[in-house]
Short mmCIF file of C-alpha atoms in Angstrom, two decimals:
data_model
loop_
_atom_site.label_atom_id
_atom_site.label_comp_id
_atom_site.label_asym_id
_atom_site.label_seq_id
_atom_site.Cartn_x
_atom_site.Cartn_y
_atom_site.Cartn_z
CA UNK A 1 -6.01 0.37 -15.53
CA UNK A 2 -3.04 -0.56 -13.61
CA UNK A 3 -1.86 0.83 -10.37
CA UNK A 4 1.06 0.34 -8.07
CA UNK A 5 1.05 1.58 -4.47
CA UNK A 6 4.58 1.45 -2.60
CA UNK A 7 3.97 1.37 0.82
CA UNK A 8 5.48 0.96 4.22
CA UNK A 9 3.52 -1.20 7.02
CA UNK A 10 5.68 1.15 9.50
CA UNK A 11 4.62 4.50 7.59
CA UNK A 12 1.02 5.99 9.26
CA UNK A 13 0.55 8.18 6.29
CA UNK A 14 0.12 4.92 4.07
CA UNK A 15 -2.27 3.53 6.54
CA UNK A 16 -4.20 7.07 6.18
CA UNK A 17 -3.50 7.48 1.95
CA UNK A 18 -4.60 3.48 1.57
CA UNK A 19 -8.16 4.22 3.09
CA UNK A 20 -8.51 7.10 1.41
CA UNK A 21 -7.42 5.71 -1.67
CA UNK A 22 -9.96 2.56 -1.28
CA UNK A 23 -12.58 5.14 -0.82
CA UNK A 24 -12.28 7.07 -3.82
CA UNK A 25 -11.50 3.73 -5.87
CA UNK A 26 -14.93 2.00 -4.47
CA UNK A 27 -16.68 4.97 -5.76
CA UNK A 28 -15.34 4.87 -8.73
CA UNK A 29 -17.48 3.81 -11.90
CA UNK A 30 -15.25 1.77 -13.49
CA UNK A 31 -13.13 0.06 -10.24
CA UNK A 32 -13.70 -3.21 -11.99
CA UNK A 33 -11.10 -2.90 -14.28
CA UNK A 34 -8.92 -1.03 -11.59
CA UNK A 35 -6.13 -3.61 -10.82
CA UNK A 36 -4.48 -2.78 -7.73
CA UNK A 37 -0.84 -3.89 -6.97
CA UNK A 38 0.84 -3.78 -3.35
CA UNK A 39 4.64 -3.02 -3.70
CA UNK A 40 7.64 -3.25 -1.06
CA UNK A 41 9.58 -0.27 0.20
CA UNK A 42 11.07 0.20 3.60
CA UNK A 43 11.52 3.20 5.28
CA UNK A 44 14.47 1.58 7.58
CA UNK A 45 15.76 -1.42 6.49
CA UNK A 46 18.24 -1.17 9.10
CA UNK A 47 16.38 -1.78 11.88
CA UNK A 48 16.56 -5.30 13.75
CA UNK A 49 14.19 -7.87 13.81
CA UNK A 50 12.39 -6.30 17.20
CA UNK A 51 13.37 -2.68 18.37
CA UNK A 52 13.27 -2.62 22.61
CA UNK A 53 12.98 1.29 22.18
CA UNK A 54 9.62 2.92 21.88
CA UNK A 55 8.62 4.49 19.14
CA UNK A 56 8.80 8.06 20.34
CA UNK A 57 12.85 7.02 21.40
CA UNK A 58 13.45 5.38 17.97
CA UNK A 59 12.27 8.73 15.97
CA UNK A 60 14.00 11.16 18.31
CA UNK A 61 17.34 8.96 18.19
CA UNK A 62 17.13 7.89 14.95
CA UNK A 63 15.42 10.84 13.01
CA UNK A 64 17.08 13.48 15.42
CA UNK A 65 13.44 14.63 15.73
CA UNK A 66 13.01 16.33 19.52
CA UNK A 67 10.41 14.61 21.82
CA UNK A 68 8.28 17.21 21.17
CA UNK A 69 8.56 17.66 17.69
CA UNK A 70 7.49 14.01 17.39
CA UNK A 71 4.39 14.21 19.81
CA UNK A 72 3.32 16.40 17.52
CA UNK A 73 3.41 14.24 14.85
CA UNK A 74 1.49 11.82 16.22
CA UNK A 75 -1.62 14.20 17.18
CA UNK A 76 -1.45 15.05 13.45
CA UNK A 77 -1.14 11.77 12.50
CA UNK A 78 -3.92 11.04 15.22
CA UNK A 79 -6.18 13.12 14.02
CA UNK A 80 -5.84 12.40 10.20
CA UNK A 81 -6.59 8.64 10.95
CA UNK A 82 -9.49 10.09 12.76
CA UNK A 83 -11.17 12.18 9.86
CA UNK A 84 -10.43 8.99 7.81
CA UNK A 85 -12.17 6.42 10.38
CA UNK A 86 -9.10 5.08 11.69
CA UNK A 87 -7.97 4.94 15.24
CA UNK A 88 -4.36 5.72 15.80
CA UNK A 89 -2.53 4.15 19.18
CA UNK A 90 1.12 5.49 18.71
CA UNK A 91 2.61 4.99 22.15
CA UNK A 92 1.19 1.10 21.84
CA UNK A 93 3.08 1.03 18.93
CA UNK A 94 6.23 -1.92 18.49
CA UNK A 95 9.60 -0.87 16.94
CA UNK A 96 10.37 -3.79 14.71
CA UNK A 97 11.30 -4.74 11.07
CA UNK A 98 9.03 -4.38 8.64
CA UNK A 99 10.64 -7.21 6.01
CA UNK A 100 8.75 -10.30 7.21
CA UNK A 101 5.48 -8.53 6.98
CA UNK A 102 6.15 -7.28 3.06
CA UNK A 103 7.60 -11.03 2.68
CA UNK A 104 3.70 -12.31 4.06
CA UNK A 105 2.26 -9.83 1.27
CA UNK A 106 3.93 -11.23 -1.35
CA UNK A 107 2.71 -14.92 -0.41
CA UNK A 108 -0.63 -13.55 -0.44
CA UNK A 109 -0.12 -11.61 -3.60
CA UNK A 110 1.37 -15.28 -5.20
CA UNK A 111 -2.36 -16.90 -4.43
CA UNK A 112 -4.61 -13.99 -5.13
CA UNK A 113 -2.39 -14.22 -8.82
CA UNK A 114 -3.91 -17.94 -9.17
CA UNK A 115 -7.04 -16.73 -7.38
CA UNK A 116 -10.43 -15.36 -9.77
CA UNK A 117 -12.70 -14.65 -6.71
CA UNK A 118 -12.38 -12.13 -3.26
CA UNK A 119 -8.32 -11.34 -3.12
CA UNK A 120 -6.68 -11.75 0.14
CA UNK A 121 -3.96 -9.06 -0.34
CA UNK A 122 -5.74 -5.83 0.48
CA UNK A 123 -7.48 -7.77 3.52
CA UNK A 124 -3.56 -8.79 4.60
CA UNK A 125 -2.07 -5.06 3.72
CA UNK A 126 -4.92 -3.14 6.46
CA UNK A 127 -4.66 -5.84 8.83
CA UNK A 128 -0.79 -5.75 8.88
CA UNK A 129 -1.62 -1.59 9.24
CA UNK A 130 -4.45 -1.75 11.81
CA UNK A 131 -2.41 -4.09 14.04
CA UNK A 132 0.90 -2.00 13.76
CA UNK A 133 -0.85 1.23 14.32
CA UNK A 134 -4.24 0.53 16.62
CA UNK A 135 -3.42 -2.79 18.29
CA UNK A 136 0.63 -3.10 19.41
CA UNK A 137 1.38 -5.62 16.53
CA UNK A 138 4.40 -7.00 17.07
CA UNK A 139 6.22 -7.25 13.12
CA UNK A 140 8.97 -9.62 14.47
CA UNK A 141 6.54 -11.90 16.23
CA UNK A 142 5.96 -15.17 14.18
CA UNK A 143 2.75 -16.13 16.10
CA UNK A 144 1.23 -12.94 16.31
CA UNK A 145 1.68 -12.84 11.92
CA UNK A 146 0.31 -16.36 12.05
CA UNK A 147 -2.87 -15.05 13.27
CA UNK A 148 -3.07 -12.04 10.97
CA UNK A 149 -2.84 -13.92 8.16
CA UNK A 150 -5.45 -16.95 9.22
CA UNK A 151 -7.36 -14.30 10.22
CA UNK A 152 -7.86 -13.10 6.25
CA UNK A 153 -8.08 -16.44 4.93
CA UNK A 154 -3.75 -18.20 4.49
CA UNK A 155 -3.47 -21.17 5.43
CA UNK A 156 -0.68 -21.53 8.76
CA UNK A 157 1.36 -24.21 7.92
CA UNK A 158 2.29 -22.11 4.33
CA UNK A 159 2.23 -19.12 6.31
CA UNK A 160 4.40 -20.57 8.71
CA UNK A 161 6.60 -22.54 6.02
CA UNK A 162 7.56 -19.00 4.89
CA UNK A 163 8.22 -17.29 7.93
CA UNK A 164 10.99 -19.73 8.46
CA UNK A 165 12.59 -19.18 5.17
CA UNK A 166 13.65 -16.25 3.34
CA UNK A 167 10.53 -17.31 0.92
CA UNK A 168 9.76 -13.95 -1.26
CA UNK A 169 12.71 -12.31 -0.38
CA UNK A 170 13.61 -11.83 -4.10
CA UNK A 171 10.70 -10.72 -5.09
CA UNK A 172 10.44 -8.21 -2.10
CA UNK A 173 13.76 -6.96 -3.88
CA UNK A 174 12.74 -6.75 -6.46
CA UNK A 175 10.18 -3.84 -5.28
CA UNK A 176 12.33 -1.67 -3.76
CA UNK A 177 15.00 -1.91 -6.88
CA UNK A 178 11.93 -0.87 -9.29
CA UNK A 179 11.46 1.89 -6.50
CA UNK A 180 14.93 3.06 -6.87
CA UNK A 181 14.82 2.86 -10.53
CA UNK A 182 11.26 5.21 -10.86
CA UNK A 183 12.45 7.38 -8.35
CA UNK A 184 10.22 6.59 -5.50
CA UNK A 185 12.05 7.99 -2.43
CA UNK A 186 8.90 8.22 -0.09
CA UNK A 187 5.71 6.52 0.61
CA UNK A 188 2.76 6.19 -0.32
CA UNK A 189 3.64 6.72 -3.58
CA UNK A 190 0.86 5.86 -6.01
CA UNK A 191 1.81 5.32 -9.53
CA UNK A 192 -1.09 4.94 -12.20
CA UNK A 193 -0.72 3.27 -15.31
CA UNK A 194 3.14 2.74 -15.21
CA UNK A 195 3.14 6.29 -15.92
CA UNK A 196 1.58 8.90 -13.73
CA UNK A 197 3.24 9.63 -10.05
CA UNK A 198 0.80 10.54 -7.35
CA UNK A 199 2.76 10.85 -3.78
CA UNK A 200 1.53 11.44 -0.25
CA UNK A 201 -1.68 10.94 1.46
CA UNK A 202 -3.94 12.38 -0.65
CA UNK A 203 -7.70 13.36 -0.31
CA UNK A 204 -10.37 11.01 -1.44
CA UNK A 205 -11.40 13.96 -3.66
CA UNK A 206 -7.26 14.25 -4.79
CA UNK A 207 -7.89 10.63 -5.58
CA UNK A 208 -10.97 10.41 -7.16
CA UNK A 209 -9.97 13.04 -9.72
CA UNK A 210 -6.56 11.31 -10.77
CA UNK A 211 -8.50 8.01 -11.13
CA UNK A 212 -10.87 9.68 -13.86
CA UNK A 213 -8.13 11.96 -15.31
CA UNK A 214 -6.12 8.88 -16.28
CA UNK A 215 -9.04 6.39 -17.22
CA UNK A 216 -10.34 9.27 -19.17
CA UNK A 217 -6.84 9.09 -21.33
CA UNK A 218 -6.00 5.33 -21.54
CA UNK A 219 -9.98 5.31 -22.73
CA UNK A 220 -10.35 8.29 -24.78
CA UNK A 221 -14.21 8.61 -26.11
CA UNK A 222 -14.61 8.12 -29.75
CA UNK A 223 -15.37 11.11 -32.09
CA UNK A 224 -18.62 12.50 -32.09
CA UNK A 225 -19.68 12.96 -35.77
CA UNK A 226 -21.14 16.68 -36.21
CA UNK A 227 -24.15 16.83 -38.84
CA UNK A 228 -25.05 15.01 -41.82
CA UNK A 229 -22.85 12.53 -43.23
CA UNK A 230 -21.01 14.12 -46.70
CA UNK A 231 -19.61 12.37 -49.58
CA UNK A 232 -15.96 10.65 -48.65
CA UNK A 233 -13.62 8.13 -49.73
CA UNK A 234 -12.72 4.81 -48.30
CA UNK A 235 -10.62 1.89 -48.61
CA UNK A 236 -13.32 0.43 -51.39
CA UNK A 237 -13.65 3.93 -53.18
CA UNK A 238 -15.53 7.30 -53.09
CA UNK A 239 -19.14 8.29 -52.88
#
């Protein structure tokens, strides 16, 4: 069973719905045949490279959110990412593009596609979200990236070979036009299959369920026979 997760490093909620999700998935009796795609969206593409405004300036300005309204976003968000095991640090939080990170993925995603043993994408995605979110990650910074990505196993000189391009910009693209094309508007999106939609943050138990609903129809049981066998016809004949 395929499924595609669109996804913003700079969105909290994805952070939140991508540990949930993991959580329902590693419970999940048949994750083994789960495969698990990270996809590109942006939220602003807009923004430059590195954002000198905070975050709680950039949201009010940007979003015409009042201060307020947004400090209460971020206790909710806050305290989400707490039921979920996460620890949330929004005023630590840098204002910068999100591109070069999703470009990063998409390296990873290239290698894990020639890899057969542990995948280094999902290790890359929740680093990329635990530094934004917990640990003042700067997006824009080249040497801080460097380190996220050693840190899960790339190598530096690729890692820095494609920082200094526009390596995997296509294929970034490429994301958000398939986003566009679905519908996808807002992330985390989750789509299962290449056919079912599931949006938002959801619960592990939210999760869980749509796993099974949609295994349970891509793998429908076979028919149960009822009683003794009667006379019938075949291909070869009848009884």
């Amino acid at each position: 069973m395929r499924i595609d997760i669109w996804s913003d490093i700079a969105c909290p909620w994805c952070y939140i719905g991508l540990t949930r999700f993991e959580k329902a998935l590693a419970d999940f009796p048949h994750k083994d045949s789960v495969e698990v795609h990270y996809r590109t969206f942006q939220l602003d593409p807009t923004l430059p490279e590195r954002d000198p405004r905070s975050e709680v300036q950039y949201l009010a300005e940007t979003k015409g959110m009042p201060s307020n309204q947004v400090h209460q976003m971020f206790e909710t968000v806050a305290s989400h990412g707490k039921d979920a095991g996460l620890e949330f640090q929004m005023d630590d939080i840098v204002v910068a593009n999100s591109w070069t990170a999703h470009r990063l993925l998409h390296l990873a995603k290239s290698l894990d596609a020639q890899a057969t043993e542990t995948k280094i994408t999902p290790k890359l995605k929740r680093e990329l979200l635990a530094g934004h979110f917990s640990h003042g990650l700067d997006l824009s910074d080249h040497d801080q990236l460097v380190q996220v990505a050693i840190s899960v196993g790339l190598a530096e000189d690729r890692v820095r070979e494609v920082l200094n391009s526009d390596e995997f910009n296509a294929e970034g693209q490429a994301d958000v036009a398939q986003a566009r094309e679905l519908g996808v508007s807002a992330v985390p999106t989750y789509v299962l299959a290449e056919e079912y939609a599931l949006p938002g943050a959801q619960s592990v138990e939210t999760f869980s369920a749509a796993l099974q609903q949609v295994w349970d129809e891509l793998n429908s049981a076979p028919l149960q026979t009822l009683g003794a066998d009667g006379e019938t016809c075949d291909v070869d004949g009848c009884d």
